[in-house]
PDB file of C-alpha atoms in Angstrom:
ATOM      1  CA  MET A   1     -14.334 -20.403  -1.296  1.00  0.00           C
ATOM      2  CA  ASP A   2     -14.758 -23.845  -2.652  1.00  0.00           C
ATOM      3  CA  THR A   3     -13.169 -26.413  -0.717  1.00  0.00           C
ATOM      4  CA  GLU A   4     -13.188 -28.753  -3.301  1.00  0.00           C
ATOM      5  CA  ARG A   5     -10.291 -27.134  -5.381  1.00  0.00           C
ATOM      6  CA  LYS A   6      -7.247 -29.172  -6.684  1.00  0.00           C
ATOM      7  CA  THR A   7      -4.921 -26.483  -5.912  1.00  0.00           C
ATOM      8  CA  ASP A   8      -4.247 -26.057  -2.024  1.00  0.00           C
ATOM      9  CA  VAL A   9      -5.080 -22.551  -0.481  1.00  0.00           C
ATOM     10  CA  PRO A  10      -1.638 -21.292   0.976  1.00  0.00           C
ATOM     11  CA  GLY A  11      -1.508 -20.219   4.380  1.00  0.00           C
ATOM     12  CA  ILE A  12      -0.344 -16.501   3.518  1.00  0.00           C
ATOM     13  CA  GLN A  13       0.650 -14.137   6.752  1.00  0.00           C
ATOM     14  CA  TRP A  14       2.310 -10.896   6.485  1.00  0.00           C
ATOM     15  CA  PHE A  15       2.940  -8.678   9.272  1.00  0.00           C
ATOM     16  CA  PRO A  16       6.051  -6.579   8.979  1.00  0.00           C
ATOM     17  CA  GLY A  17       7.596  -4.747  12.025  1.00  0.00           C
ATOM     18  CA  HIS A  18       6.570  -1.447  10.652  1.00  0.00           C
ATOM     19  CA  MET A  19       2.786  -2.218  10.889  1.00  0.00           C
ATOM     20  CA  LYS A  20       3.121  -2.760  14.630  1.00  0.00           C
ATOM     21  CA  LYS A  21       4.594   1.014  14.842  1.00  0.00           C
ATOM     22  CA  ALA A  22       1.790   2.123  12.527  1.00  0.00           C
ATOM     23  CA  GLN A  23      -0.850   0.551  14.769  1.00  0.00           C
ATOM     24  CA  ARG A  24       0.827   2.765  17.801  1.00  0.00           C
ATOM     25  CA  ILE A  25       0.652   5.874  15.834  1.00  0.00           C
ATOM     26  CA  ILE A  26      -2.879   5.411  15.068  1.00  0.00           C
ATOM     27  CA  GLU A  27      -3.924   4.719  18.599  1.00  0.00           C
ATOM     28  CA  GLU A  28      -1.649   7.550  20.042  1.00  0.00           C
ATOM     29  CA  ASN A  29      -3.617   9.935  17.576  1.00  0.00           C
ATOM     30  CA  LEU A  30      -7.022   9.065  17.594  1.00  0.00           C
ATOM     31  CA  LYS A  31      -7.899  11.189  20.066  1.00  0.00           C
ATOM     32  CA  LEU A  32      -6.986  14.071  17.642  1.00  0.00           C
ATOM     33  CA  VAL A  33      -9.815  13.201  15.033  1.00  0.00           C
ATOM     34  CA  ASP A  34     -13.223  13.653  14.975  1.00  0.00           C
ATOM     35  CA  VAL A  35     -14.148  11.245  12.329  1.00  0.00           C
ATOM     36  CA  VAL A  36     -12.580   7.891  10.914  1.00  0.00           C
ATOM     37  CA  ILE A  37     -12.519   7.016   7.201  1.00  0.00           C
ATOM     38  CA  GLU A  38     -12.016   3.471   6.655  1.00  0.00           C
ATOM     39  CA  LEU A  39     -10.868   2.742   3.353  1.00  0.00           C
ATOM     40  CA  LEU A  40     -11.356  -0.730   1.729  1.00  0.00           C
ATOM     41  CA  ASP A  41     -10.941  -2.084  -1.567  1.00  0.00           C
ATOM     42  CA  ALA A  42     -14.397  -2.535  -3.143  1.00  0.00           C
ATOM     43  CA  ARG A  43     -13.119  -5.540  -5.113  1.00  0.00           C
ATOM     44  CA  ILE A  44     -12.712  -7.371  -1.372  1.00  0.00           C
ATOM     45  CA  PRO A  45     -14.762  -5.067   1.170  1.00  0.00           C
ATOM     46  CA  LEU A  46     -14.577  -7.894   3.822  1.00  0.00           C
ATOM     47  CA  SER A  47     -11.114  -9.029   3.381  1.00  0.00           C
ATOM     48  CA  SER A  48      -9.706  -5.833   3.238  1.00  0.00           C
ATOM     49  CA  ALA A  49     -11.261  -4.687   6.584  1.00  0.00           C
ATOM     50  CA  ASN A  50      -9.104  -4.790   9.414  1.00  0.00           C
ATOM     51  CA  PRO A  51     -10.855  -6.802  12.025  1.00  0.00           C
ATOM     52  CA  MET A  52      -8.537  -4.987  14.811  1.00  0.00           C
ATOM     53  CA  LEU A  53     -10.494  -1.275  13.621  1.00  0.00           C
ATOM     54  CA  ALA A  54     -13.587  -1.704  15.585  1.00  0.00           C
ATOM     55  CA  GLU A  55     -11.398  -2.133  19.042  1.00  0.00           C
ATOM     56  CA  ILE A  56      -9.048   0.565  17.834  1.00  0.00           C
ATOM     57  CA  ILE A  57     -11.252   3.369  17.350  1.00  0.00           C
ATOM     58  CA  GLN A  58     -13.894   2.517  19.733  1.00  0.00           C
ATOM     59  CA  ASP A  59     -16.985   5.022  19.529  1.00  0.00           C
ATOM     60  CA  LYS A  60     -15.413   7.034  16.919  1.00  0.00           C
ATOM     61  CA  PRO A  61     -17.725   7.991  14.068  1.00  0.00           C
ATOM     62  CA  ARG A  62     -16.586   6.232  11.058  1.00  0.00           C
ATOM     63  CA  VAL A  63     -17.556   6.327   7.462  1.00  0.00           C
ATOM     64  CA  VAL A  64     -16.588   3.669   4.792  1.00  0.00           C
ATOM     65  CA  ALA A  65     -15.245   4.403   1.283  1.00  0.00           C
ATOM     66  CA  LEU A  66     -14.917   1.415  -1.184  1.00  0.00           C
ATOM     67  CA  ASN A  67     -12.211   2.607  -3.246  1.00  0.00           C
ATOM     68  CA  LYS A  68     -11.127   1.322  -6.803  1.00  0.00           C
ATOM     69  CA  ALA A  69     -14.863   1.029  -7.341  1.00  0.00           C
ATOM     70  CA  ASP A  70     -13.700   1.288 -11.038  1.00  0.00           C
ATOM     71  CA  LEU A  71     -12.365  -2.401 -10.828  1.00  0.00           C
ATOM     72  CA  ALA A  72     -15.524  -3.845  -8.974  1.00  0.00           C
ATOM     73  CA  ASP A  73     -18.460  -5.493 -10.156  1.00  0.00           C
ATOM     74  CA  PRO A  74     -21.093  -2.205  -9.988  1.00  0.00           C
ATOM     75  CA  ALA A  75     -23.815  -4.481  -8.736  1.00  0.00           C
ATOM     76  CA  LYS A  76     -21.966  -6.015  -5.986  1.00  0.00           C
ATOM     77  CA  THR A  77     -20.606  -2.481  -4.772  1.00  0.00           C
ATOM     78  CA  LYS A  78     -24.355  -1.403  -4.735  1.00  0.00           C
ATOM     79  CA  ALA A  79     -25.087  -4.194  -2.392  1.00  0.00           C
ATOM     80  CA  TRP A  80     -22.137  -3.455  -0.372  1.00  0.00           C
ATOM     81  CA  VAL A  81     -22.946   0.076   0.305  1.00  0.00           C
ATOM     82  CA  ALA A  82     -26.563  -0.989   1.293  1.00  0.00           C
ATOM     83  CA  TYR A  83     -24.972  -3.550   3.600  1.00  0.00           C
ATOM     84  CA  PHE A  84     -22.874  -1.059   5.551  1.00  0.00           C
ATOM     85  CA  SER A  85     -25.590   1.492   5.653  1.00  0.00           C
ATOM     86  CA  ALA A  86     -27.868  -1.094   7.289  1.00  0.00           C
ATOM     87  CA  HIS A  87     -25.414  -1.614  10.068  1.00  0.00           C
ATOM     88  CA  GLY A  88     -25.229   1.986  10.802  1.00  0.00           C
ATOM     89  CA  VAL A  89     -22.135   3.001   8.978  1.00  0.00           C
ATOM     90  CA  PRO A  90     -22.199   5.370   6.069  1.00  0.00           C
ATOM     91  CA  ALA A  91     -20.795   4.198   2.697  1.00  0.00           C
ATOM     92  CA  VAL A  92     -19.786   5.463  -0.584  1.00  0.00           C
ATOM     93  CA  ALA A  93     -18.349   3.784  -3.908  1.00  0.00           C
ATOM     94  CA  VAL A  94     -15.208   6.050  -4.439  1.00  0.00           C
ATOM     95  CA  ASP A  95     -12.598   6.002  -7.741  1.00  0.00           C
ATOM     96  CA  ALA A  96     -10.043   8.111  -5.917  1.00  0.00           C
ATOM     97  CA  THR A  97      -7.978   8.335  -9.302  1.00  0.00           C
ATOM     98  CA  LYS A  98     -10.632   9.725 -11.285  1.00  0.00           C
ATOM     99  CA  GLY A  99     -12.530  11.483  -8.283  1.00  0.00           C
ATOM    100  CA  ARG A 100     -15.859   9.521  -8.520  1.00  0.00           C
ATOM    101  CA  GLY A 101     -17.729   9.798  -5.249  1.00  0.00           C
ATOM    102  CA  VAL A 102     -14.985  12.055  -3.332  1.00  0.00           C
ATOM    103  CA  LYS A 103     -17.099  14.912  -2.994  1.00  0.00           C
ATOM    104  CA  ARG A 104     -19.887  12.439  -1.256  1.00  0.00           C
ATOM    105  CA  LEU A 105     -17.308  11.129   1.082  1.00  0.00           C
ATOM    106  CA  VAL A 106     -16.592  14.740   1.910  1.00  0.00           C
ATOM    107  CA  GLN A 107     -19.905  15.610   2.687  1.00  0.00           C
ATOM    108  CA  LEU A 108     -20.244  12.390   5.045  1.00  0.00           C
ATOM    109  CA  ALA A 109     -17.293  12.911   6.828  1.00  0.00           C
ATOM    110  CA  GLU A 110     -18.317  16.600   7.417  1.00  0.00           C
ATOM    111  CA  GLU A 111     -21.715  15.364   8.743  1.00  0.00           C
ATOM    112  CA  LEU A 112     -20.462  13.078  11.022  1.00  0.00           C
ATOM    113  CA  ALA A 113     -17.958  15.573  12.507  1.00  0.00           C
ATOM    114  CA  ARG A 114     -20.490  18.162  12.859  1.00  0.00           C
ATOM    115  CA  PRO A 115     -21.727  17.207  16.495  1.00  0.00           C
ATOM    116  CA  LYS A 116     -18.176  17.377  17.576  1.00  0.00           C
ATOM    117  CA  THR A 117     -17.036  20.806  15.974  1.00  0.00           C
ATOM    118  CA  GLU A 118     -20.248  22.507  17.143  1.00  0.00           C
ATOM    119  CA  LYS A 119     -19.992  21.208  20.501  1.00  0.00           C
ATOM    120  CA  PHE A 120     -16.440  22.765  20.434  1.00  0.00           C
ATOM    121  CA  VAL A 121     -17.607  26.020  19.296  1.00  0.00           C
ATOM    122  CA  LYS A 122     -20.316  26.001  22.124  1.00  0.00           C
ATOM    123  CA  ALA A 123     -17.912  25.392  24.803  1.00  0.00           C
ATOM    124  CA  GLY A 124     -16.142  28.592  23.908  1.00  0.00           C
ATOM    125  CA  GLY A 125     -13.689  27.214  21.328  1.00  0.00           C
ATOM    126  CA  LYS A 126     -12.862  28.842  17.734  1.00  0.00           C
ATOM    127  CA  ALA A 127     -14.354  27.144  14.936  1.00  0.00           C
ATOM    128  CA  ARG A 128     -12.203  24.590  13.059  1.00  0.00           C
ATOM    129  CA  SER A 129     -12.142  22.258  10.337  1.00  0.00           C
ATOM    130  CA  ALA A 130     -13.522  18.593  10.764  1.00  0.00           C
ATOM    131  CA  ARG A 131     -10.371  16.470  11.658  1.00  0.00           C
ATOM    132  CA  CYS A 132     -10.397  13.190   9.912  1.00  0.00           C
ATOM    133  CA  MET A 133      -8.259   9.995   9.949  1.00  0.00           C
ATOM    134  CA  ILE A 134      -8.010   7.742   7.023  1.00  0.00           C
ATOM    135  CA  LEU A 135      -7.313   4.284   7.891  1.00  0.00           C
ATOM    136  CA  GLY A 136      -6.691   1.338   5.150  1.00  0.00           C
ATOM    137  CA  ILE A 137      -4.724  -1.728   4.354  1.00  0.00           C
ATOM    138  CA  PRO A 138      -1.523  -1.259   2.241  1.00  0.00           C
ATOM    139  CA  ASN A 139      -1.984  -0.588  -1.312  1.00  0.00           C
ATOM    140  CA  VAL A 140      -5.799   0.264  -0.997  1.00  0.00           C
ATOM    141  CA  GLY A 141      -5.356   3.853  -2.572  1.00  0.00           C
ATOM    142  CA  LYS A 142      -5.034   6.232   0.381  1.00  0.00           C
ATOM    143  CA  SER A 143      -2.294   8.296  -0.822  1.00  0.00           C
ATOM    144  CA  SER A 144      -4.479   8.677  -4.099  1.00  0.00           C
ATOM    145  CA  LEU A 145      -7.540   9.636  -2.300  1.00  0.00           C
ATOM    146  CA  ILE A 146      -5.798  12.160  -0.252  1.00  0.00           C
ATOM    147  CA  ASN A 147      -4.123  13.479  -3.425  1.00  0.00           C
ATOM    148  CA  ARG A 148      -7.501  13.678  -5.017  1.00  0.00           C
ATOM    149  CA  LEU A 149      -8.931  15.707  -1.816  1.00  0.00           C
ATOM    150  CA  ALA A 150      -5.960  18.056  -1.850  1.00  0.00           C
ATOM    151  CA  GLY A 151      -5.970  18.454  -5.504  1.00  0.00           C
ATOM    152  CA  ALA A 152      -1.999  18.234  -5.453  1.00  0.00           C
ATOM    153  CA  ALA A 153       0.218  15.167  -5.422  1.00  0.00           C
ATOM    154  CA  ILE A 154       1.351  15.927  -1.876  1.00  0.00           C
ATOM    155  CA  THR A 155       1.698  12.196  -0.903  1.00  0.00           C
ATOM    156  CA  LYS A 156       4.048   9.591  -2.417  1.00  0.00           C
ATOM    157  CA  THR A 157       2.468   6.853  -4.085  1.00  0.00           C
ATOM    158  CA  ALA A 158       3.539   3.634  -5.529  1.00  0.00           C
ATOM    159  CA  ASP A 159       2.144   0.221  -6.937  1.00  0.00           C
ATOM    160  CA  LYS A 160       3.973  -1.701  -4.133  1.00  0.00           C
ATOM    161  CA  PRO A 161       2.296  -1.952  -0.522  1.00  0.00           C
ATOM    162  CA  GLY A 162       3.797  -0.200   2.329  1.00  0.00           C
ATOM    163  CA  VAL A 163       4.979   3.212   0.793  1.00  0.00           C
ATOM    164  CA  THR A 164       3.208   5.577   2.856  1.00  0.00           C
ATOM    165  CA  ARG A 165       5.348   5.329   6.481  1.00  0.00           C
ATOM    166  CA  ALA A 166       4.871   8.234   8.587  1.00  0.00           C
ATOM    167  CA  LYS A 167       1.994  10.425   9.917  1.00  0.00           C
ATOM    168  CA  GLN A 168       1.242  13.740   8.132  1.00  0.00           C
ATOM    169  CA  TRP A 169      -1.327  16.481   8.402  1.00  0.00           C
ATOM    170  CA  ILE A 170      -2.921  17.785   5.381  1.00  0.00           C
ATOM    171  CA  LYS A 171      -5.084  20.794   4.553  1.00  0.00           C
ATOM    172  CA  ILE A 172      -8.135  20.013   2.644  1.00  0.00           C
ATOM    173  CA  ALA A 173     -10.324  22.887   1.085  1.00  0.00           C
ATOM    174  CA  LYS A 174     -13.829  22.178   1.930  1.00  0.00           C
ATOM    175  CA  GLY A 175     -13.192  22.386   5.754  1.00  0.00           C
ATOM    176  CA  LEU A 176     -11.410  19.126   6.430  1.00  0.00           C
ATOM    177  CA  ASP A 177      -7.883  18.395   7.781  1.00  0.00           C
ATOM    178  CA  LEU A 178      -6.735  14.803   7.257  1.00  0.00           C
ATOM    179  CA  LEU A 179      -4.039  12.905   9.181  1.00  0.00           C
ATOM    180  CA  ASP A 180      -2.632  10.405   7.065  1.00  0.00           C
ATOM    181  CA  THR A 181      -1.351   7.124   8.471  1.00  0.00           C
ATOM    182  CA  PRO A 182       0.448   3.942   7.283  1.00  0.00           C
ATOM    183  CA  GLY A 183      -1.416   1.328   6.092  1.00  0.00           C
ATOM    184  CA  ILE A 184      -1.830  -1.401   8.556  1.00  0.00           C
ATOM    185  CA  LEU A 185      -2.801  -5.028   8.264  1.00  0.00           C
ATOM    186  CA  TRP A 186      -3.405  -7.468  11.226  1.00  0.00           C
ATOM    187  CA  PRO A 187      -0.992 -10.075  12.937  1.00  0.00           C
ATOM    188  CA  LYS A 188      -3.219 -13.223  11.964  1.00  0.00           C
ATOM    189  CA  PHE A 189      -5.414 -14.121   9.123  1.00  0.00           C
ATOM    190  CA  GLU A 190      -7.646 -16.704  10.616  1.00  0.00           C
ATOM    191  CA  ASP A 191      -9.434 -17.435   7.332  1.00  0.00           C
ATOM    192  CA  PRO A 192      -6.631 -18.437   4.568  1.00  0.00           C
ATOM    193  CA  SER A 193      -8.829 -16.995   1.845  1.00  0.00           C
ATOM    194  CA  VAL A 194      -8.653 -13.292   3.436  1.00  0.00           C
ATOM    195  CA  GLY A 195      -4.840 -13.638   2.993  1.00  0.00           C
ATOM    196  CA  LEU A 196      -5.193 -15.067  -0.603  1.00  0.00           C
ATOM    197  CA  LYS A 197      -7.824 -12.263  -1.565  1.00  0.00           C
ATOM    198  CA  LEU A 198      -5.348  -9.702  -0.188  1.00  0.00           C
ATOM    199  CA  ALA A 199      -2.713 -11.605  -2.559  1.00  0.00           C
ATOM    200  CA  PHE A 200      -4.705 -11.359  -5.282  1.00  0.00           C
ATOM    201  CA  THR A 201      -5.294  -7.514  -5.387  1.00  0.00           C
ATOM    202  CA  GLY A 202      -1.901  -6.645  -4.388  1.00  0.00           C
ATOM    203  CA  ALA A 203      -2.142  -5.599  -0.733  1.00  0.00           C
ATOM    204  CA  ILE A 204       0.660  -8.283   0.263  1.00  0.00           C
ATOM    205  CA  ASN A 205       4.044  -8.355  -1.328  1.00  0.00           C
ATOM    206  CA  ASP A 206       4.483 -10.831  -4.189  1.00  0.00           C
ATOM    207  CA  ASP A 207       7.784 -11.919  -3.055  1.00  0.00           C
ATOM    208  CA  ILE A 208       6.539 -13.647   0.351  1.00  0.00           C
ATOM    209  CA  TYR A 209       4.079 -16.190  -1.254  1.00  0.00           C
ATOM    210  CA  ASP A 210       4.028 -18.754  -3.976  1.00  0.00           C
ATOM    211  CA  LEU A 211       2.611 -16.483  -7.019  1.00  0.00           C
ATOM    212  CA  GLU A 212       2.339 -19.459  -9.148  1.00  0.00           C
ATOM    213  CA  GLN A 213       0.179 -21.129  -6.608  1.00  0.00           C
ATOM    214  CA  VAL A 214      -1.834 -17.953  -6.005  1.00  0.00           C
ATOM    215  CA  THR A 215      -2.267 -17.228  -9.656  1.00  0.00           C
ATOM    216  CA  ALA A 216      -3.722 -20.672  -9.965  1.00  0.00           C
ATOM    217  CA  LEU A 217      -6.335 -20.115  -7.650  1.00  0.00           C
ATOM    218  CA  LEU A 218      -7.258 -16.640  -8.722  1.00  0.00           C
ATOM    219  CA  LEU A 219      -7.766 -18.424 -12.337  1.00  0.00           C
ATOM    220  CA  GLU A 220      -9.999 -21.177 -10.585  1.00  0.00           C
ATOM    221  CA  ILE A 221     -12.151 -18.455  -9.124  1.00  0.00           C
ATOM    222  CA  LEU A 222     -12.484 -16.079 -12.244  1.00  0.00           C
ATOM    223  CA  ARG A 223     -13.285 -19.317 -14.192  1.00  0.00           C
ATOM    224  CA  ARG A 224     -15.911 -20.171 -11.669  1.00  0.00           C
ATOM    225  CA  ASP A 225     -17.627 -16.574 -11.313  1.00  0.00           C
ATOM    226  CA  TYR A 226     -16.533 -14.767 -14.500  1.00  0.00           C
ATOM    227  CA  PRO A 227     -15.353 -17.452 -17.269  1.00  0.00           C
ATOM    228  CA  GLU A 228     -16.345 -14.781 -20.035  1.00  0.00           C
ATOM    229  CA  ARG A 229     -13.851 -12.315 -19.194  1.00  0.00           C
ATOM    230  CA  LEU A 230     -10.970 -15.053 -19.416  1.00  0.00           C
ATOM    231  CA  ILE A 231     -12.141 -16.230 -22.571  1.00  0.00           C
ATOM    232  CA  GLU A 232     -12.423 -12.786 -24.147  1.00  0.00           C
ATOM    233  CA  ARG A 233      -9.065 -11.418 -22.745  1.00  0.00           C
ATOM    234  CA  PHE A 234      -6.860 -14.144 -23.593  1.00  0.00           C
ATOM    235  CA  LYS A 235      -8.625 -15.368 -26.442  1.00  0.00           C
ATOM    236  CA  LEU A 236      -9.267 -19.213 -25.287  1.00  0.00           C
ATOM    237  CA  LYS A 237     -11.546 -21.484 -27.169  1.00  0.00           C
ATOM    238  CA  GLY A 238     -13.469 -24.472 -26.026  1.00  0.00           C
ATOM    239  CA  GLU A 239     -14.157 -25.583 -22.498  1.00  0.00           C
ATOM    240  CA  LEU A 240     -11.918 -24.081 -20.003  1.00  0.00           C
ATOM    241  CA  PRO A 241      -9.601 -26.279 -18.004  1.00  0.00           C
ATOM    242  CA  LYS A 242     -10.631 -26.552 -14.378  1.00  0.00           C
ATOM    243  CA  ALA A 243      -7.316 -26.702 -12.802  1.00  0.00           C
ATOM    244  CA  GLY A 244      -5.714 -23.361 -12.324  1.00  0.00           C
ATOM    245  CA  LEU A 245      -2.394 -24.367 -13.425  1.00  0.00           C
ATOM    246  CA  GLU A 246      -3.803 -25.981 -16.451  1.00  0.00           C
ATOM    247  CA  LEU A 247      -5.655 -22.688 -17.201  1.00  0.00           C
ATOM    248  CA  LEU A 248      -2.257 -20.680 -16.613  1.00  0.00           C
ATOM    249  CA  GLU A 249      -0.534 -22.916 -19.286  1.00  0.00           C
ATOM    250  CA  ALA A 250      -3.308 -22.102 -21.723  1.00  0.00           C
ATOM    251  CA  ILE A 251      -3.177 -18.648 -21.135  1.00  0.00           C
ATOM    252  CA  GLY A 252       0.520 -18.736 -21.362  1.00  0.00           C
ATOM    253  CA  ARG A 253       0.689 -20.381 -24.634  1.00  0.00           C
ATOM    254  CA  LYS A 254      -1.879 -17.867 -25.836  1.00  0.00           C
ATOM    255  CA  ARG A 255       0.259 -15.005 -25.105  1.00  0.00           C
ATOM    256  CA  GLY A 256       3.608 -16.664 -26.538  1.00  0.00           C
ATOM    257  CA  CYS A 257       5.287 -17.228 -23.217  1.00  0.00           C
ATOM    258  CA  LEU A 258       7.235 -20.142 -24.468  1.00  0.00           C
ATOM    259  CA  VAL A 259      10.892 -21.142 -23.839  1.00  0.00           C
ATOM    260  CA  LYS A 260      12.939 -23.933 -25.643  1.00  0.00           C
ATOM    261  CA  GLY A 261      10.953 -27.060 -26.624  1.00  0.00           C
ATOM    262  CA  GLY A 262       7.756 -25.175 -26.658  1.00  0.00           C
ATOM    263  CA  VAL A 263       7.514 -25.329 -22.898  1.00  0.00           C
ATOM    264  CA  VAL A 264       5.672 -22.510 -21.192  1.00  0.00           C
ATOM    265  CA  ASP A 265       7.396 -19.905 -19.182  1.00  0.00           C
ATOM    266  CA  LEU A 266       4.713 -20.111 -16.105  1.00  0.00           C
ATOM    267  CA  ASP A 267       6.714 -17.236 -14.252  1.00  0.00           C
ATOM    268  CA  LYS A 268       5.865 -14.934 -17.145  1.00  0.00           C
ATOM    269  CA  ALA A 269       2.561 -16.164 -17.651  1.00  0.00           C
ATOM    270  CA  GLN A 270       1.497 -15.584 -14.099  1.00  0.00           C
ATOM    271  CA  ARG A 271       2.765 -12.041 -13.898  1.00  0.00           C
ATOM    272  CA  ILE A 272       0.797 -11.089 -17.205  1.00  0.00           C
ATOM    273  CA  VAL A 273      -2.506 -12.584 -15.443  1.00  0.00           C
ATOM    274  CA  MET A 274      -1.707 -10.691 -11.886  1.00  0.00           C
ATOM    275  CA  THR A 275      -0.882  -7.429 -13.579  1.00  0.00           C
ATOM    276  CA  GLU A 276      -3.831  -7.425 -15.958  1.00  0.00           C
ATOM    277  CA  PHE A 277      -6.277  -8.411 -13.277  1.00  0.00           C
ATOM    278  CA  ARG A 278      -4.850  -6.058 -10.834  1.00  0.00           C
ATOM    279  CA  ALA A 279      -5.256  -3.151 -13.565  1.00  0.00           C
ATOM    280  CA  GLY A 280      -8.741  -4.133 -14.483  1.00  0.00           C
ATOM    281  CA  LYS A 281      -8.195  -5.516 -17.828  1.00  0.00           C
ATOM    282  CA  LEU A 282     -10.131  -8.585 -17.100  1.00  0.00           C
ATOM    283  CA  GLY A 283     -13.192  -6.412 -16.386  1.00  0.00           C
ATOM    284  CA  THR A 284     -14.566  -5.406 -13.157  1.00  0.00           C
ATOM    285  CA  VAL A 285     -14.515  -8.167 -10.333  1.00  0.00           C
ATOM    286  CA  THR A 286     -15.813  -8.568  -6.743  1.00  0.00           C
ATOM    287  CA  LEU A 287     -14.446 -11.585  -4.901  1.00  0.00           C
ATOM    288  CA  ASP A 288     -16.174 -10.959  -1.631  1.00  0.00           C
ATOM    289  CA  GLU A 289     -19.724 -11.725  -1.536  1.00  0.00           C
ATOM    290  CA  VAL A 290     -22.127  -9.748   0.905  1.00  0.00           C
ATOM    291  CA  PRO A 291     -23.209 -11.501   3.871  1.00  0.00           C
ATOM    292  CA  GLU A 292     -26.650 -13.144   3.608  1.00  0.00           C
ATOM    293  CA  GLU A 293     -28.188 -10.992   6.244  1.00  0.00           C
ATOM    294  CA  GLY A 294     -27.215  -7.903   4.525  1.00  0.00           C
ATOM    295  CA  ALA A 295     -28.402  -9.046   1.036  1.00  0.00           C
ATOM    296  CA  GLU A 296     -32.091  -8.559   1.472  1.00  0.00           C
TER     297      GLU A 296
END
């Protein structure tokens, strides 16, 4: 992230008590599964990856599902899939809402689980479905994915993070049993930009940080990387203001977010920007770049 920005990067941290409980649930039930499906946000594959996961799952086979691929830059998603594959982790772009990539995800999970299920049968056990655990941070789309896999709305979904609380086994047709678990973040974000990107995408509750400041930073990034999206969506003309707060004010004026005296209602304007960005109305955007070693 550009360190020369006028808007300071806030130190966002969020680790509610229920997340520690969720971590214990995962650790206690890991022995029951054959494969771990790590669900990442395709817009922020690096920032939405839990650095504690490798320690938690240890040598369990893992497949990465880059969810919300419909909201991410297609070229960058393709590069991220190649990056994970190059590092020995099968990956697939997924749109859980529309079902894109789900069939391939099922195939990968079954393939990774096969050595374990075949070994079980050879040892005299009865043939059984592959058992998977889906892990991901809050609001990354686990419930939507499970609903798509099961073909029915069997888990509770919501736009706010932290809705899925308790574990539940879900029988999937195509020989998969899924163990759903709550989304977990990690105790401390070492890189401030990680917390910031999680806030941008809605993985962190909006009530725990300065939404105006975070929205201004998002606008500065979009101005730098996707200026045409801002111009088109908000009908802006001329050179875009460099400072995020000035850009937010310009957008507020275009959208008629005015109060007495012609002053811009920044609270209303920032909620418009965040809502439309998260819904993909500003176009496909990816905020995490593939590390240079994987970009070849």
